[in-house]
CSV table of C-alpha atoms in Angstrom, one decimal:
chain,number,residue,atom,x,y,z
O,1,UNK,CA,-10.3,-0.2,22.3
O,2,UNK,CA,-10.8,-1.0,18.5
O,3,UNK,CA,-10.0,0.2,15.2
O,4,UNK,CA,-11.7,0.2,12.1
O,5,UNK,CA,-10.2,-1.0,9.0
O,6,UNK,CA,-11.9,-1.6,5.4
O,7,UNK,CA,-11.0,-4.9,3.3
O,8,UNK,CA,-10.4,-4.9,-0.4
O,9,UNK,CA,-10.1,-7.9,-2.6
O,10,UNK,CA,-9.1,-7.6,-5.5
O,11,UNK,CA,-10.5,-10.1,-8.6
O,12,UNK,CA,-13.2,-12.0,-7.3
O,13,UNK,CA,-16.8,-12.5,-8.1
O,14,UNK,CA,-15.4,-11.7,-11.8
O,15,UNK,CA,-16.9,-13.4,-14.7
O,16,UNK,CA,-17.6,-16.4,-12.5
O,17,UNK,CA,-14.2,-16.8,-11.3
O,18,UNK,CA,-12.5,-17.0,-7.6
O,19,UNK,CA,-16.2,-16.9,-5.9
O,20,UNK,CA,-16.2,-15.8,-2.8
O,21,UNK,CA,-19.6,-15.3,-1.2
O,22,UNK,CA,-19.9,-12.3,0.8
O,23,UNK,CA,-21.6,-14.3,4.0
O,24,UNK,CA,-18.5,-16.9,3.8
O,25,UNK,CA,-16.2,-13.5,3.8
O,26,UNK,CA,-17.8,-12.2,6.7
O,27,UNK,CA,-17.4,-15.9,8.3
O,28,UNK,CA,-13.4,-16.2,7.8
O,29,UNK,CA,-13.3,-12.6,9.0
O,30,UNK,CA,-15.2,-13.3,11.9
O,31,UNK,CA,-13.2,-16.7,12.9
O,32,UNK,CA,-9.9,-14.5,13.0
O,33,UNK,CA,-11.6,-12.6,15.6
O,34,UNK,CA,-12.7,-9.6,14.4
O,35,UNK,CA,-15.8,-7.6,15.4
O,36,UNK,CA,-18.8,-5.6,13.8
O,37,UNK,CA,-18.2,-7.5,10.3
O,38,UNK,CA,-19.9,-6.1,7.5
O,39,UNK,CA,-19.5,-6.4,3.8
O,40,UNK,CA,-20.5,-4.0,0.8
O,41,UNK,CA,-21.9,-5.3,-2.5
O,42,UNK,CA,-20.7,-8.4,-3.8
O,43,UNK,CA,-16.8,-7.2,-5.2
O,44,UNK,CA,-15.1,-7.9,-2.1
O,45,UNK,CA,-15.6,-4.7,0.1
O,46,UNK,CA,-15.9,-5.7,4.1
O,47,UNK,CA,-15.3,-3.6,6.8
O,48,UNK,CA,-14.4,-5.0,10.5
O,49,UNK,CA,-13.3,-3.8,14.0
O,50,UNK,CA,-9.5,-4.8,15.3
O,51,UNK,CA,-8.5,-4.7,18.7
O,52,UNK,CA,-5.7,-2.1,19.3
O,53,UNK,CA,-4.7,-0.1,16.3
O,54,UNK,CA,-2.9,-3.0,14.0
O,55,UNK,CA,-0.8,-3.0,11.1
O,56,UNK,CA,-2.7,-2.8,7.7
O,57,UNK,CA,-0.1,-4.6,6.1
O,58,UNK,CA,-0.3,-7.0,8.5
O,59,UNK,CA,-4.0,-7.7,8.4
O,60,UNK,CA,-3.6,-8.0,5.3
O,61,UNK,CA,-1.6,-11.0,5.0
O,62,UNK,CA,-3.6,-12.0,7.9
O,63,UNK,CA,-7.1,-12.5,5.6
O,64,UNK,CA,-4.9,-13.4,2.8
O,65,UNK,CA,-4.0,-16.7,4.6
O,66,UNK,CA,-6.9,-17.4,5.9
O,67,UNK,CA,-9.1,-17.0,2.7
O,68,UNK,CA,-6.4,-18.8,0.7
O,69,UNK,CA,-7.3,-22.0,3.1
O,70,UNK,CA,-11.1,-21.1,3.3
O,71,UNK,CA,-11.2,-21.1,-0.2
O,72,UNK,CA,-8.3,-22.7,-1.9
O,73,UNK,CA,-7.2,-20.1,-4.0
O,74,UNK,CA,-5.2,-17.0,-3.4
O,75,UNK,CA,-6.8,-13.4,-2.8
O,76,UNK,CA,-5.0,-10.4,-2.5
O,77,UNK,CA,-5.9,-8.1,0.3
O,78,UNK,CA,-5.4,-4.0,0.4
O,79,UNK,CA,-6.7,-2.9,4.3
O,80,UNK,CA,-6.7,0.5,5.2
O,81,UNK,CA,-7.7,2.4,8.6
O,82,UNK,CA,-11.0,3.9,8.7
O,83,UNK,CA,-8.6,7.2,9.2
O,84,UNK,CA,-6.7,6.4,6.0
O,85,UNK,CA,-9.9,5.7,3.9
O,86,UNK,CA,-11.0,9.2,4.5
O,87,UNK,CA,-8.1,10.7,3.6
O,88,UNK,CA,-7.8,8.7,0.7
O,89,UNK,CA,-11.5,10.3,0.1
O,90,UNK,CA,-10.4,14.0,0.8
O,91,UNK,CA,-7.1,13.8,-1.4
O,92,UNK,CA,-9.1,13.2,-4.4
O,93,UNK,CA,-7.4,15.7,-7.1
O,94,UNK,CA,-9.8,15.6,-9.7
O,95,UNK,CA,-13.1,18.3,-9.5
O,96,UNK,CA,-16.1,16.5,-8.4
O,97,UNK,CA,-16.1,13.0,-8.8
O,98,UNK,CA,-19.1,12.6,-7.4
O,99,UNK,CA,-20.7,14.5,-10.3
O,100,UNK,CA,-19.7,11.1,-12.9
O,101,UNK,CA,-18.9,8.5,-9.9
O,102,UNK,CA,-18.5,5.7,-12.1
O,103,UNK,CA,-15.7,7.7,-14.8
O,104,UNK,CA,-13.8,8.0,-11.5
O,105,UNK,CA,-11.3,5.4,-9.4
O,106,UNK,CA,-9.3,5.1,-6.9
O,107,UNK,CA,-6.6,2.2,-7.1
O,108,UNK,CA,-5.4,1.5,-3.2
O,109,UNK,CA,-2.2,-0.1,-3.4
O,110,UNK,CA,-0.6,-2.5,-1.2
O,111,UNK,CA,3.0,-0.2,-0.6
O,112,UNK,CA,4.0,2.5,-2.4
O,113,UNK,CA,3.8,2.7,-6.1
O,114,UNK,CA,7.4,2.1,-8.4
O,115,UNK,CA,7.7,5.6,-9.1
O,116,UNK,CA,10.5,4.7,-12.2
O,117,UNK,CA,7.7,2.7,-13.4
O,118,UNK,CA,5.4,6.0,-13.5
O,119,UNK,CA,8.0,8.4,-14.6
O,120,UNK,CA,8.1,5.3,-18.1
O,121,UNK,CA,4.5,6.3,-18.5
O,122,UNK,CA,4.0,9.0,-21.0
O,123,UNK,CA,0.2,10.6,-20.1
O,124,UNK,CA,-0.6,11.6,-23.5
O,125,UNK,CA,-0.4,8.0,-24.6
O,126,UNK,CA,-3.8,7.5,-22.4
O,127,UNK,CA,-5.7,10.6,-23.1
O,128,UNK,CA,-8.3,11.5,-22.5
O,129,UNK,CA,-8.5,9.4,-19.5
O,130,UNK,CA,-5.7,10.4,-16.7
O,131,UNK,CA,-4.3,9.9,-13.5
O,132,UNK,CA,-2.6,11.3,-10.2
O,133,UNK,CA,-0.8,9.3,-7.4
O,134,UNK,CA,-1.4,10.5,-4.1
O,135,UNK,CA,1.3,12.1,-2.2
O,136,UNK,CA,2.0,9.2,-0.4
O,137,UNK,CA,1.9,6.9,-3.0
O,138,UNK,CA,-0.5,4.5,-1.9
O,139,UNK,CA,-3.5,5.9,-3.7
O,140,UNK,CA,-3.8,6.5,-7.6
O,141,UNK,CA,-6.3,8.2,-8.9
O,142,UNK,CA,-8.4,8.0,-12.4
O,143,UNK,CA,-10.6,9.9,-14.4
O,144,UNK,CA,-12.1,8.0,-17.4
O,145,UNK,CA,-14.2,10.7,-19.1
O,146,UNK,CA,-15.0,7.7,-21.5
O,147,UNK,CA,-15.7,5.0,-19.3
O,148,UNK,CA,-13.3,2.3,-18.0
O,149,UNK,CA,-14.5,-0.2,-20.5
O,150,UNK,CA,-12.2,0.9,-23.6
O,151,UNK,CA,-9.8,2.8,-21.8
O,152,UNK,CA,-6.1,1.8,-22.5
O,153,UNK,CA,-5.3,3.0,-19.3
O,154,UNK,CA,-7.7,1.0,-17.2
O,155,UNK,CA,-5.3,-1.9,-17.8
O,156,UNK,CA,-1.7,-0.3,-16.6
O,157,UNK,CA,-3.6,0.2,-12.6
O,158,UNK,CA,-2.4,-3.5,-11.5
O,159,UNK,CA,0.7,-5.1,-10.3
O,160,UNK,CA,2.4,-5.7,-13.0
O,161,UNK,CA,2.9,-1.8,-14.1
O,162,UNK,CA,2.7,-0.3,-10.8
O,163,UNK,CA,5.1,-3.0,-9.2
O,164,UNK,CA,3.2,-3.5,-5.7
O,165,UNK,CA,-0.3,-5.3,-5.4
O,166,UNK,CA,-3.5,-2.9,-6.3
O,167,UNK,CA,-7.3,-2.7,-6.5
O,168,UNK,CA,-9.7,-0.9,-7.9
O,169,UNK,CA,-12.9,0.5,-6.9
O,170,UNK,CA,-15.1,3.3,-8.6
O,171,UNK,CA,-16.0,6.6,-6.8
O,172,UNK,CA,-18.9,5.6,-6.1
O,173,UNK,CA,-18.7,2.0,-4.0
O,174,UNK,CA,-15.3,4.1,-2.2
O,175,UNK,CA,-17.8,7.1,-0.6
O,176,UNK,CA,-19.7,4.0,0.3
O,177,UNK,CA,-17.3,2.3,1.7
O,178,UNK,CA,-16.2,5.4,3.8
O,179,UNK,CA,-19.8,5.8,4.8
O,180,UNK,CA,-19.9,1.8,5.9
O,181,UNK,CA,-16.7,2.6,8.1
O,182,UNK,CA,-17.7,5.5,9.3
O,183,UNK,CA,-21.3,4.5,11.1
């Protein structure tokens, strides 16, 4: 029996930096043994089949390793179940994202977020735009009624302010995403 799992990388394919082509991804992925690869534009989304039900965490490091030798650079890597992306999808608090897809994100995040590092962060400071954490913790959530491109809170969603690795991905490639692990 396998499980599904999606991929994230986060910050490659960016202004011309940490290239990783999407057919070489689906190679390394493919050499650790893993089945039905597929990737999803070119931002670092792949999706893959694992025998048993494995660790996400695990996996992670896992590709992490093995792209930092492929490559020769390091990548982080958030995996989640094919279970755990569609909860991640259903959780959503905010009212139709897919109404502005591309004002709306989901950061995944490699553990659970600091929460004393949230409870710092005064919401008012970044209006309009504004965020939820899931209940778990794993997932935070955006709206940018302004777009990402000037927000001042685009730039607090990474490691250094949430204190655990994160990625970002706009509504829109995540309900793809879903719909990639889901067929």
């Amino acid at each position: 029996m396998t499980t599904t799992y999606a991929a994230l990388l986060r910050g490659i394919n960016v202004g011309g930096n940490n290239k990783v082509p999407m057919a070489e991804l689906r190679s390394v992925l493919t050499g650790l043994g893993y089945e039905n690869v597929r990737t999803l534009l070119q931002s670092g989304n792949a999706v893959f089949a694992a025998p048993d039900h494995r660790d996400p965490g695990r996996l992670a490091a896992e590709v992490e390793q093995a792209l930092a030798e492929w490559f020769g650079f390091p990548v982080a890597v958030v995996v989640r179940t094919a279970g755990e992306l569609r909860a991640a999808v259903e959780a959503n608090p905010f009212p139709d994202p897919a109404a502005e897809p591309a004002k709306h994100t989901v950061t995944f995040l490699a553990g659970r977020a600091d929460p004393e590092q949230l409870d710092a962060v005064d919401p008012a400071l970044y209006a309009p735009d504004e965020y939820r954490l899931a209940d778990g913790g794993r997932e935070l959530y955006a709206y940018f009624p302004n777009g990402q491109g000037r927000s001042r809170l685009a730039p607090f969603l990474d490691k250094r302010k949430l204190g655990v690795e994160a990625t970002t991905r706009n509504w829109s490639t995540v309900t793809k995403l879903l719909a990639l692990v889901e067929s």
